Amino acid sequence: MTVVPITNGTAPKRESVPHPFDPLTKAEIEAAISVVSKAHGNVVFNVVSLQEPRKAEMTRWLESPSTAPAPARVADVVVIAPGGKVYDGLVDLKEGKITQWDLLDGLQPIITMEELQAVEHICRTDPKVIEQCKISGIAEEDMHKVYCDPWTIGYDERYGSKVRLQQGLMYYRPDVDDCQYQYPLDFCPIFDANKKEIIAIDIPKVRRPLRLEEPVNYTRPAVEKQGGYRTDLKPIHITQPEGVSFKITGREIEWQNWKFHIGFNYREGIVLNNITYNDKGTVRPIFYRLSLVEMVVPYGHPEHPHQRKHAFDLGEYGAGYMTNSLTLGCDCKGSIHYMDAEFPTTAGTIRTIKNAICIHEEDSGLLFKHTDFRDESVTVTRARKLIIQQIFTAANYEYAVQWIFHQDGTIQPEIKLTGILNTYSMLEGEDIGGWGTQVYPGVHAHNHQHLFSLRIDANVDGPKNTVFMVDAVPSDAPVGSPENFYGNAFYAKKTKFTTAKESMTDYNGATVRTWDISNENKLHPYSGKPASYKLISREVPGLLPKEGGLVWKRAGFARHAVHVTKYADDQLWPAGRHVPQTSGDSPAGTILEWIGDGSQNIENEDVVLWHTFGVVHFPAPEDFPVMPVEPITLILKPRNFFTNNPVMDVPPSYSVTPSQVKANAEGERLAVDTTSTLAAPESAACNGCS
Amino acid sequence: MTVVPITNGTAPKRESVPHPFDPLTKAEIEAAISVVSKAHGNVVFNVVSLQEPRKAEMTRWLESPSTAPAPARVADVVVIAPGGKVYDGLVDLKEGKITQWDLLDGLQPIITMEELQAVEHICRTDPKVIEQCKISGIAEEDMHKVYCDPWTIGYDERYGSKVRLQQGLMYYRPDVDDCQYQYPLDFCPIFDANKKEIIAIDIPKVRRPLRLEEPVNYTRPAVEKQGGYRTDLKPIHITQPEGVSFKITGREIEWQNWKFHIGFNYREGIVLNNITYNDKGTVRPIFYRLSLVEMVVPYGHPEHPHQRKHAFDLGEYGAGYMTNSLTLGCDCKGSIHYMDAEFPTTAGTIRTIKNAICIHEEDSGLLFKHTDFRDESVTVTRARKLIIQQIFTAANYEYAVQWIFHQDGTIQPEIKLTGILNTYSMLEGEDIGGWGTQVYPGVHAHNHQHLFSLRIDANVDGPKNTVFMVDAVPSDAPVGSPENFYGNAFYAKKTKFTTAKESMTDYNGATVRTWDISNENKLHPYSGKPASYKLISREVPGLLPKEGGLVWKRAGFARHAVHVTKYADDQLWPAGRHVPQTSGDSPAGTILEWIGDGSQNIENEDVVLWHTFGVVHFPAPEDFPVMPVEPITLILKPRNFFTNNPVMDVPPSYSVTPSQVKANAEGERLAVDTTSTLAAPESAACNGCS
């Protein structure tokens, strides 16, 4: 980020020229809003976000930032005009003018937090809702105890996509501090976001009145009743008295040979761009762009209208819009660097999320160790990792998304699922089949999946990459044959993807299938194999909703573990740019369209790998009333990329060579942690004595 | 551990009565050795280890340790008498007498470190080896630069099992501080451990002379040559000023409701016994015994004699015998408690491994979090974990075995693989097929698997347990049918194992298969499902060596991901008690014998689940000359076991309720970490400014 000191009437002021990957600054968002407001009057701002630079232009700039022209700063704008008319627009920020303005037909843009916030109040005063609450057993004067989690409606064939809708998942709180997910109601209002009214209510055939069981909570009064908080956890302090090992310039971070840009948008949250590794002086590109681009959470209960519960949390609400403001010593521990996020409000002002991203290092245990059994000569070296984190709240659930960088060139996205189960009401003794679990009396938590789409815009030693599927398989030669006499021969069977169609592949646990993103133009000097990053992902369930069904149609990206496409600007979000209320009947704007007939060449091309991974969650009472973190992770690991182990120069905790052992000499204690101590003497003394 | 103060002639002295699960004390090992020596003269001590208490007797004692008789302390002894005669014996330590003494026929006991140490010297002076070294290009005066890693021979049909053998993997070091795995030699001497001589040498058809390429090392001189150690890693200090949160009495540990006994033996290393969880005052048993019991590392190169490289590291060398002495601030960081290990030497003295086990806590990120999107009321609670660790060196490789306990009832065994690849020589330009990788010029690292056997002696709410296989599958009902109109129905398909034969099952990645260990006599009050621990394991490759081949025959346990057997005393090690030189032609003493025709009932029985998991390793240059840690993990997770989330009483970092938000009141800051800081101000200040 270059600094341009500018002078206004009063005093010299510093202002910065954003890096082309930087999110729009507050001033840029304001400028875009002003341009649009001037041209189109009183509109609801849905999105004002960076249109990312065109890759060709950006690549030229990255190659020579001092001479190539900086890509234009362009605001990607979505507004809803009176009458519910949705416009997609682009604003050139330098020129201060709208360069594109399109009226959309039958597409609904993302649902903002403000739209979500509006529904509950309207529900509480709607006569039809009040009537249903009465049927549930709630008196009209208790309507303030009725809560509504507004959800995207997904897709409902009765309403289509021209009317902007939300569905209201209804709950009750006996006390304002109770957890409403314990008290689900059985009906589901449909909210028209333009009219701001309830236009219908879905009422189940079997009614399930509110059950006022004893509340179970995790707040202090509830815990006190159960005996109070435990008192036997002693603090752990994590400190970095000499500061952190990373360096941040603007939004670019450098750490342990890594360098990349940390972006953030309303949709994906954290976006990492231009990820490179300084390999002994040579800066080698690895990924042009890395982010979570979509997810879908299909619920497995066939009763109407539960099929509508399959939120595309990124495409329908936005991981950026829903992100938490993080707190030092709570969400993150140690020595932390934060970055804020700025978004427009629907009214065209600015909403700042303080500490939207946290960045810190952690000790990561052993990096490598070897002892020679002959003489106990040994080297032991500890590892460090860098974590870029955000946490977002999607109604009941939270997702802590961590991008973990390891010193050895491995990148590890990890998502920690926590928060609260989505719940539905059940009658006492009701047979709920196999579609869910009674996690508390009267609380039915449905089976569900969390399927994430990781978009890997590969740049492994340059833009021309090829993807291979790799399976561990035995030799074909039978036991007893000269080629495999003892039957022990096995190898990595590699299947090259030459077209997008070939790349549409599923996981195979038995062959511990992986996928290599390779640069066939860069063969390793020793192994002769192409410089590669290997995708190792082990939580890869199939899409459980069936072929031809609603979720299968809408979540085309989730039909396979891997799809590979040729890069094209603006092909970022595989379920589409505007996801709410899509039926899935048309592939327009989704990965299905981008793949088309699948004949596009992806061999030795600028390719994007789309990876679907996730968990299947069959709820249990342990998950209620709040769920202990369930982590899911995968790794991208360099193979045949580095000349050899790239972390040999990390100072060892201790290293003693055979000749030092022989000479009875002291080894190298370059990074022994001298603050470590023996555990409390009384416990140490216990060992074998009392 | 009860303390019995005893008085000798001079001064009062404290001595302890061991817990029945405790490893033999130094005094007990000495006593056993003395009894055996008296009876059998000059023998080589191979094993003197605790014979674990019979379960029925031990269970009675655990139920009332103050009244039930303590199980007898018995030493399990293996010796090799002159002439290579192998004896299995038992010594009753109270009585001081041998209660069993059996001459074995055609069985070879574990190879001790001392036996391994003996081979290299003999190789260096053996004329046949010297001759082969000359052919490799090594002058006789350089024989001190020739190194030998003695390995179990596995099984070689030419020699059978009556002669005690090792095979020598040969290497060269240009300099004493070079890494010999870079300089493999192409021939393989066979060592007779009783005669202490080389009886044969396997010589490949194609000779591959020593290649003296530039050394690549990770010790200081090599790193200095490459520019020295990196200097940009700032220290991270981890301290517990108020002490640790665990309490150790003897070898029993209590932490966060967990309580268990930490044993250790020559074979498995760490053994955890009687694992219980204090569930709000009720001590609930979960596992009677948990340990790694076997592993096999088959190499995938079909050329003779590489088929013999498939070490059963536990059964053939012992994870205890090979374990490292750990160092504060190197292997373990923070506030550490250590336990030593004591073993006999072959000569009948005592070998103490100081700090064989390390025990410490770590901060573990989020435990749970939820924010209400309405008002930002939030609870965020951080997690802690407890780690019981050992690291063992198996010739070139190291394995860091961690037993991680989480507060929520989850147990997570994790193994970190590091150390050095096993290597073989190759000619310049040699076609090595797909069986391995040239990781450095002249260095051929063969494909291999690391397959571990985890033995789970279940005790989930009591000894009578049943195992289910669980697959996530769609409803059978087609899309459009009334039962599954939208196609979204899916459920957990459970398959109950009633016989051992039914339990022999493989992994299925597509259905994210898990296995439940359930107590069908304890149904959850809410879910109606049995109290269970779920085995979630995602790195479960099939055994790649083919059916009918050598490894397949010897590693019966590795043919399936899961086997379940009815508990029987002494059925601990699935490849047999004496593993070296077994052919696999007979199932005697292995899990195959224990399963027999597979008809044994395992429903609602005292069952043991044997789980095979592991990695397939296709080497890459990044793994050389020393391999950055490759972790593999799995979890055992309570499902329908606890009434609800068992960690709600962990003090939150911060918790503010809706009513506190409304009243603008401060929330609960019960465990905010006040030592966390903002990252170095200069980097913080950078954000958005320069």
mmCIF file of N, CA and C in Angstrom, chain A residues 377-435:
data_model
loop_
_atom_site.group_PDB
_atom_site.id
_atom_site.type_symbol
_atom_site.label_atom_id
_atom_site.label_comp_id
_atom_site.label_asym_id
_atom_site.label_seq_id
_atom_site.Cartn_x
_atom_site.Cartn_y
_atom_site.Cartn_z
ATOM 1 N N SER A 377 22.334 -39.031 19.145
ATOM 2 C CA SER A 377 22.425 -37.731 18.493
ATOM 3 C C SER A 377 21.014 -37.424 17.994
ATOM 4 N N VAL A 378 20.636 -36.166 18.093
ATOM 5 C CA VAL A 378 19.221 -35.847 17.870
ATOM 6 C C VAL A 378 19.073 -34.416 17.382
ATOM 7 N N THR A 379 18.067 -34.194 16.568
ATOM 8 C CA THR A 379 17.612 -32.832 16.293
ATOM 9 C C THR A 379 16.119 -32.794 16.520
ATOM 10 N N VAL A 380 15.682 -31.818 17.298
ATOM 11 C CA VAL A 380 14.249 -31.643 17.527
ATOM 12 C C VAL A 380 13.916 -30.175 17.303
ATOM 13 N N THR A 381 12.957 -29.948 16.433
ATOM 14 C CA THR A 381 12.606 -28.592 16.020
ATOM 15 C C THR A 381 11.106 -28.408 16.172
ATOM 16 N N ARG A 382 10.723 -27.306 16.775
ATOM 17 C CA ARG A 382 9.286 -27.058 16.989
ATOM 18 C C ARG A 382 8.699 -26.237 15.850
ATOM 19 N N ALA A 383 7.420 -26.419 15.656
ATOM 20 C CA ALA A 383 6.701 -25.770 14.561
ATOM 21 C C ALA A 383 5.893 -24.580 15.047
ATOM 22 N N ARG A 384 5.644 -23.695 14.125
ATOM 23 C CA ARG A 384 4.798 -22.526 14.373
ATOM 24 C C ARG A 384 3.735 -22.514 13.293
ATOM 25 N N LYS A 385 2.568 -22.010 13.622
ATOM 26 C CA LYS A 385 1.585 -21.809 12.559
ATOM 27 C C LYS A 385 0.999 -20.416 12.643
ATOM 28 N N LEU A 386 0.481 -19.959 11.526
ATOM 29 C CA LEU A 386 -0.151 -18.643 11.424
ATOM 30 C C LEU A 386 -1.624 -18.880 11.125
ATOM 31 N N ILE A 387 -2.473 -18.159 11.845
ATOM 32 C CA ILE A 387 -3.920 -18.377 11.690
ATOM 33 C C ILE A 387 -4.617 -17.061 11.342
ATOM 34 N N ILE A 388 -5.347 -17.084 10.250
ATOM 35 C CA ILE A 388 -6.181 -15.954 9.859
ATOM 36 C C ILE A 388 -7.614 -16.409 10.109
ATOM 37 N N GLN A 389 -8.329 -15.762 10.994
ATOM 38 C CA GLN A 389 -9.623 -16.290 11.437
ATOM 39 C C GLN A 389 -10.752 -15.287 11.360
ATOM 40 N N GLN A 390 -11.932 -15.783 11.034
ATOM 41 C CA GLN A 390 -13.170 -15.042 11.247
ATOM 42 C C GLN A 390 -14.188 -16.012 11.838
ATOM 43 N N ILE A 391 -15.178 -15.491 12.498
ATOM 44 C CA ILE A 391 -16.271 -16.323 13.020
ATOM 45 C C ILE A 391 -17.566 -15.685 12.565
ATOM 46 N N PHE A 392 -18.416 -16.466 11.937
ATOM 47 C CA PHE A 392 -19.710 -15.874 11.584
ATOM 48 C C PHE A 392 -20.864 -16.659 12.173
ATOM 49 N N THR A 393 -21.923 -15.924 12.447
ATOM 50 C CA THR A 393 -23.122 -16.478 13.061
ATOM 51 C C THR A 393 -24.214 -16.537 12.015
ATOM 52 N N ALA A 394 -24.671 -17.752 11.716
ATOM 53 C CA ALA A 394 -25.778 -17.920 10.782
ATOM 54 C C ALA A 394 -26.985 -18.370 11.599
ATOM 55 N N ALA A 395 -27.736 -17.381 12.083
ATOM 56 C CA ALA A 395 -28.892 -17.635 12.952
ATOM 57 C C ALA A 395 -28.465 -18.479 14.152
ATOM 58 N N ASN A 396 -28.774 -19.778 14.140
ATOM 59 C CA ASN A 396 -28.466 -20.620 15.290
ATOM 60 C C ASN A 396 -27.020 -21.103 15.335
ATOM 61 N N TYR A 397 -26.400 -21.283 14.167
ATOM 62 C CA TYR A 397 -25.058 -21.870 14.102
ATOM 63 C C TYR A 397 -23.972 -20.812 14.078
ATOM 64 N N GLU A 398 -22.769 -21.206 14.522
ATOM 65 C CA GLU A 398 -21.593 -20.388 14.222
ATOM 66 C C GLU A 398 -20.539 -21.240 13.522
ATOM 67 N N TYR A 399 -19.805 -20.527 12.686
ATOM 68 C CA TYR A 399 -18.714 -21.131 11.949
ATOM 69 C C TYR A 399 -17.454 -20.303 12.207
ATOM 70 N N ALA A 400 -16.460 -20.922 12.817
ATOM 71 C CA ALA A 400 -15.161 -20.263 12.967
ATOM 72 C C ALA A 400 -14.288 -20.760 11.828
ATOM 73 N N VAL A 401 -13.973 -19.867 10.932
ATOM 74 C CA VAL A 401 -13.197 -20.251 9.748
ATOM 75 C C VAL A 401 -11.757 -19.834 9.956
ATOM 76 N N GLN A 402 -10.866 -20.817 9.943
ATOM 77 C CA GLN A 402 -9.449 -20.527 10.122
ATOM 78 C C GLN A 402 -8.685 -20.904 8.865
ATOM 79 N N TRP A 403 -7.830 -20.022 8.458
ATOM 80 C CA TRP A 403 -6.886 -20.316 7.384
ATOM 81 C C TRP A 403 -5.534 -20.460 8.064
ATOM 82 N N ILE A 404 -5.066 -21.692 8.129
ATOM 83 C CA ILE A 404 -3.841 -21.977 8.879
ATOM 84 C C ILE A 404 -2.696 -22.169 7.897
ATOM 85 N N PHE A 405 -1.643 -21.429 8.121
ATOM 86 C CA PHE A 405 -0.437 -21.560 7.294
ATOM 87 C C PHE A 405 0.653 -22.229 8.121
ATOM 88 N N HIS A 406 1.256 -23.244 7.534
ATOM 89 C CA HIS A 406 2.358 -23.950 8.195
ATOM 90 C C HIS A 406 3.674 -23.549 7.543
ATOM 91 N N GLN A 407 4.735 -23.709 8.284
ATOM 92 C CA GLN A 407 6.046 -23.298 7.779
ATOM 93 C C GLN A 407 6.505 -24.122 6.586
ATOM 94 N N ASP A 408 6.018 -25.367 6.514
ATOM 95 C CA ASP A 408 6.518 -26.287 5.479
ATOM 96 C C ASP A 408 5.787 -26.139 4.148
ATOM 97 N N GLY A 409 5.005 -25.086 4.009
ATOM 98 C CA GLY A 409 4.323 -24.867 2.733
ATOM 99 C C GLY A 409 2.894 -25.390 2.706
ATOM 100 N N THR A 410 2.462 -25.991 3.800
ATOM 101 C CA THR A 410 1.097 -26.518 3.864
ATOM 102 C C THR A 410 0.122 -25.402 4.247
ATOM 103 N N ILE A 411 -1.019 -25.404 3.574
ATOM 104 C CA ILE A 411 -2.126 -24.511 3.938
ATOM 105 C C ILE A 411 -3.280 -25.390 4.392
ATOM 106 N N GLN A 412 -3.850 -25.032 5.517
ATOM 107 C CA GLN A 412 -4.882 -25.864 6.119
ATOM 108 C C GLN A 412 -6.114 -25.041 6.457
ATOM 109 N N PRO A 413 -7.125 -25.038 5.607
ATOM 110 C CA PRO A 413 -8.378 -24.407 6.021
ATOM 111 C C PRO A 413 -9.040 -25.290 7.086
ATOM 112 N N GLU A 414 -9.516 -24.665 8.129
ATOM 113 C CA GLU A 414 -10.210 -25.438 9.171
ATOM 114 C C GLU A 414 -11.455 -24.671 9.588
ATOM 115 N N ILE A 415 -12.551 -25.385 9.721
ATOM 116 C CA ILE A 415 -13.798 -24.749 10.149
ATOM 117 C C ILE A 415 -14.240 -25.419 11.430
ATOM 118 N N LYS A 416 -14.509 -24.592 12.428
ATOM 119 C CA LYS A 416 -14.995 -25.139 13.686
ATOM 120 C C LYS A 416 -16.484 -24.819 13.768
ATOM 121 N N LEU A 417 -17.290 -25.842 13.802
ATOM 122 C CA LEU A 417 -18.742 -25.665 13.892
ATOM 123 C C LEU A 417 -19.153 -25.622 15.353
ATOM 124 N N THR A 418 -19.891 -24.600 15.720
ATOM 125 C CA THR A 418 -20.433 -24.552 17.075
ATOM 126 C C THR A 418 -21.764 -23.792 16.995
ATOM 127 N N GLY A 419 -22.233 -23.308 18.129
ATOM 128 C CA GLY A 419 -23.536 -22.654 18.140
ATOM 129 C C GLY A 419 -24.616 -23.638 18.523
ATOM 130 N N ILE A 420 -25.794 -23.418 17.979
ATOM 131 C CA ILE A 420 -26.961 -24.160 18.463
ATOM 132 C C ILE A 420 -27.629 -24.880 17.310
ATOM 133 N N LEU A 421 -28.096 -26.076 17.591
ATOM 134 C CA LEU A 421 -28.803 -26.868 16.586
ATOM 135 C C LEU A 421 -30.071 -26.159 16.130
ATOM 136 N N ASN A 422 -30.398 -26.299 14.872
ATOM 137 C CA ASN A 422 -31.739 -25.951 14.425
ATOM 138 C C ASN A 422 -32.686 -27.010 14.984
ATOM 139 N N THR A 423 -33.798 -26.570 15.538
ATOM 140 C CA THR A 423 -34.686 -27.511 16.231
ATOM 141 C C THR A 423 -36.123 -27.359 15.740
ATOM 142 N N TYR A 424 -36.880 -28.406 15.939
ATOM 143 C CA TYR A 424 -38.301 -28.378 15.615
ATOM 144 C C TYR A 424 -39.049 -29.039 16.771
ATOM 145 N N SER A 425 -40.336 -28.743 16.828
ATOM 146 C CA SER A 425 -41.119 -29.238 17.957
ATOM 147 C C SER A 425 -41.517 -30.698 17.761
ATOM 148 N N MET A 426 -41.736 -31.388 18.860
ATOM 149 C CA MET A 426 -42.259 -32.760 18.768
ATOM 150 C C MET A 426 -43.190 -33.030 19.941
ATOM 151 N N LEU A 427 -44.111 -33.901 19.671
ATOM 152 C CA LEU A 427 -45.059 -34.299 20.708
ATOM 153 C C LEU A 427 -44.401 -35.288 21.655
ATOM 154 N N GLU A 428 -44.942 -35.386 22.841
ATOM 155 C CA GLU A 428 -44.432 -36.386 23.762
ATOM 156 C C GLU A 428 -44.690 -37.768 23.156
ATOM 157 N N GLY A 429 -43.665 -38.563 23.085
ATOM 158 C CA GLY A 429 -43.818 -39.932 22.563
ATOM 159 C C GLY A 429 -43.960 -40.020 21.054
ATOM 160 N N GLU A 430 -43.814 -38.899 20.369
ATOM 161 C CA GLU A 430 -43.956 -38.920 18.912
ATOM 162 C C GLU A 430 -42.875 -39.800 18.275
ATOM 163 N N ASP A 431 -43.289 -40.560 17.269
ATOM 164 C CA ASP A 431 -42.325 -41.340 16.504
ATOM 165 C C ASP A 431 -41.714 -40.418 15.452
ATOM 166 N N ILE A 432 -40.447 -40.070 15.635
ATOM 167 C CA ILE A 432 -39.824 -39.115 14.702
ATOM 168 C C ILE A 432 -39.003 -39.848 13.642
ATOM 169 N N GLY A 433 -39.181 -41.136 13.554
ATOM 170 C CA GLY A 433 -38.498 -41.908 12.511
ATOM 171 C C GLY A 433 -36.999 -41.800 12.688
ATOM 172 N N GLY A 434 -36.287 -41.916 11.629
ATOM 173 C CA GLY A 434 -34.826 -41.831 11.715
ATOM 174 C C GLY A 434 -34.316 -40.486 11.257
ATOM 175 N N TRP A 435 -35.209 -39.479 11.155
ATOM 176 C CA TRP A 435 -34.831 -38.208 10.517
ATOM 177 C C TRP A 435 -34.221 -37.205 11.483
#
